[in-house]
CSV table of C-alpha atoms in Angstrom, one decimal:
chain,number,residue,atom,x,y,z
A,202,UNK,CA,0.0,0.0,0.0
A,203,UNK,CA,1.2,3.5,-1.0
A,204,UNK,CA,1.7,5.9,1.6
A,205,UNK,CA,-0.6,8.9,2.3
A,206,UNK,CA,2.6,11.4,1.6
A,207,UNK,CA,3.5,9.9,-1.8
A,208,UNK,CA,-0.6,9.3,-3.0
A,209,UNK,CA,-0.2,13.3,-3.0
A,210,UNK,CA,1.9,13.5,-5.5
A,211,UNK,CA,0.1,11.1,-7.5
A,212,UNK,CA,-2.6,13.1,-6.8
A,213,UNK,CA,-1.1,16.7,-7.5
A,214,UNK,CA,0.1,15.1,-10.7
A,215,UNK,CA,-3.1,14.1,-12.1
A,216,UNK,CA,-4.9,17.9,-11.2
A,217,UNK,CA,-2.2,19.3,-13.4
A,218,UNK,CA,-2.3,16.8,-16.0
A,219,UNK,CA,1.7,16.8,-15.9
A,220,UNK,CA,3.2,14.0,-18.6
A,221,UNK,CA,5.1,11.6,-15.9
A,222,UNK,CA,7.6,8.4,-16.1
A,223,UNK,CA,6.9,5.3,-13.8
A,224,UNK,CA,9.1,3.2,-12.9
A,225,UNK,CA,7.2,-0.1,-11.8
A,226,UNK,CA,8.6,-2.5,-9.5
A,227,UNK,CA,9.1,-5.0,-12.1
A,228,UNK,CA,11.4,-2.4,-13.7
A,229,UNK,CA,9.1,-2.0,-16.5
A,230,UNK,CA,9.0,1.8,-17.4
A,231,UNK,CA,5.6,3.9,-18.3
A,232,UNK,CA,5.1,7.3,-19.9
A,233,UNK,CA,2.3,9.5,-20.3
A,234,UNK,CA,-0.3,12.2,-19.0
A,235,UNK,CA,-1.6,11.7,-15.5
A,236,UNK,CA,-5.2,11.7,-15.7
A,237,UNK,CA,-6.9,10.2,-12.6
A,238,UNK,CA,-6.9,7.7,-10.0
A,239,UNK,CA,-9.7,5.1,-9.3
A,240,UNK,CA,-10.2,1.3,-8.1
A,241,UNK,CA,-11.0,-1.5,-10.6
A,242,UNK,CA,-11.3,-5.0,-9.8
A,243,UNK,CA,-8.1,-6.9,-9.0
A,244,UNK,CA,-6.7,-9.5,-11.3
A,245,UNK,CA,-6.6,-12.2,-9.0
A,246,UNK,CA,-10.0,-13.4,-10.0
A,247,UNK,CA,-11.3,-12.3,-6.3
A,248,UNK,CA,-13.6,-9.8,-5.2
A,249,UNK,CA,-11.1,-7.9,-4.3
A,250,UNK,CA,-10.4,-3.9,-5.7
A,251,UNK,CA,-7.2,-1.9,-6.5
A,252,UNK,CA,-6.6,1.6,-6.6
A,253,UNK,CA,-5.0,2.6,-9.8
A,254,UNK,CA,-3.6,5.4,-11.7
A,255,UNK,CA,-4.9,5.9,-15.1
A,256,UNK,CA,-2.2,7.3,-17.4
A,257,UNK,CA,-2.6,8.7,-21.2
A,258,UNK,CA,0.2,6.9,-23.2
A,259,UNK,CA,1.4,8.0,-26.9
A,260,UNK,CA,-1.3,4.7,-27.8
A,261,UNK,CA,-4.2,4.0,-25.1
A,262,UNK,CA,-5.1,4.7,-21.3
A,263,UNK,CA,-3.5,2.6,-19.5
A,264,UNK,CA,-4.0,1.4,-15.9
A,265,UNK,CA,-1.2,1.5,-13.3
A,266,UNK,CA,-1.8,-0.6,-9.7
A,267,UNK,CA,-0.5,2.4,-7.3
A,268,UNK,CA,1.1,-0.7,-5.4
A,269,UNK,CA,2.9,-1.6,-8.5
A,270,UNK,CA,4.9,1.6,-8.7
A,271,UNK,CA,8.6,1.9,-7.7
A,272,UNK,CA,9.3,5.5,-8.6
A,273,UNK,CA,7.6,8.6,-10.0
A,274,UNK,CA,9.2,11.2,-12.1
A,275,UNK,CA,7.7,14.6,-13.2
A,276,UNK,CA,8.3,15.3,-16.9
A,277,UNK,CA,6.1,18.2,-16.6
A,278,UNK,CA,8.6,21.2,-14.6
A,279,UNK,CA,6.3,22.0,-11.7
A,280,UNK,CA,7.0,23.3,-8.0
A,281,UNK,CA,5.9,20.0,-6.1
A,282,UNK,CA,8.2,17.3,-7.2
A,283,UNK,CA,10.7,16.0,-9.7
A,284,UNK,CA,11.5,12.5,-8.4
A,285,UNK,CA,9.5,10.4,-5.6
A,286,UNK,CA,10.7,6.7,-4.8
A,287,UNK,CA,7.7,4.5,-2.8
């Protein structure tokens, strides 16, 4: 689970719509826009939800498990952040 301090900045980065890099903990790297954040079901097969970040790639919205992400790193210049490792 994602701490309260770093959910912020996921959060300040979809207000602003700032174009971000993920680095997931498989090592696997994402780009796009920050758009939202929102639960969908997990992929366990269970009942079970997952809070995710939606990001706007170059080809589709993809959906990023917040649990799933190692580090965050503004593209977008902005006051708040630049890098924040979970």
């Amino acid at each position: 689970m994602m701490q309260c301090a770093g959910h912020d900045y996921v959060e300040v980065a979809c207000l602003y719509g700032y174009r971000i890099q993920l680095q997931l903990k498989d090592q696997q790297i994402v780009s796009g826009y920050a758009l939202t954040t929102t639960y969908q079901a997990a992929n366990d097969g269970s009942d079970d939800k997952v809070e995710v970040l939606k990001i706007q790639t170059e080809q589709q919205i993809v959906a990023i498990a917040l649990s799933e992400i190692s580090v965050l790193t503004a593209i977008t210049k902005n006051r708040f952040f630049d890098v924040v490792t979970f």
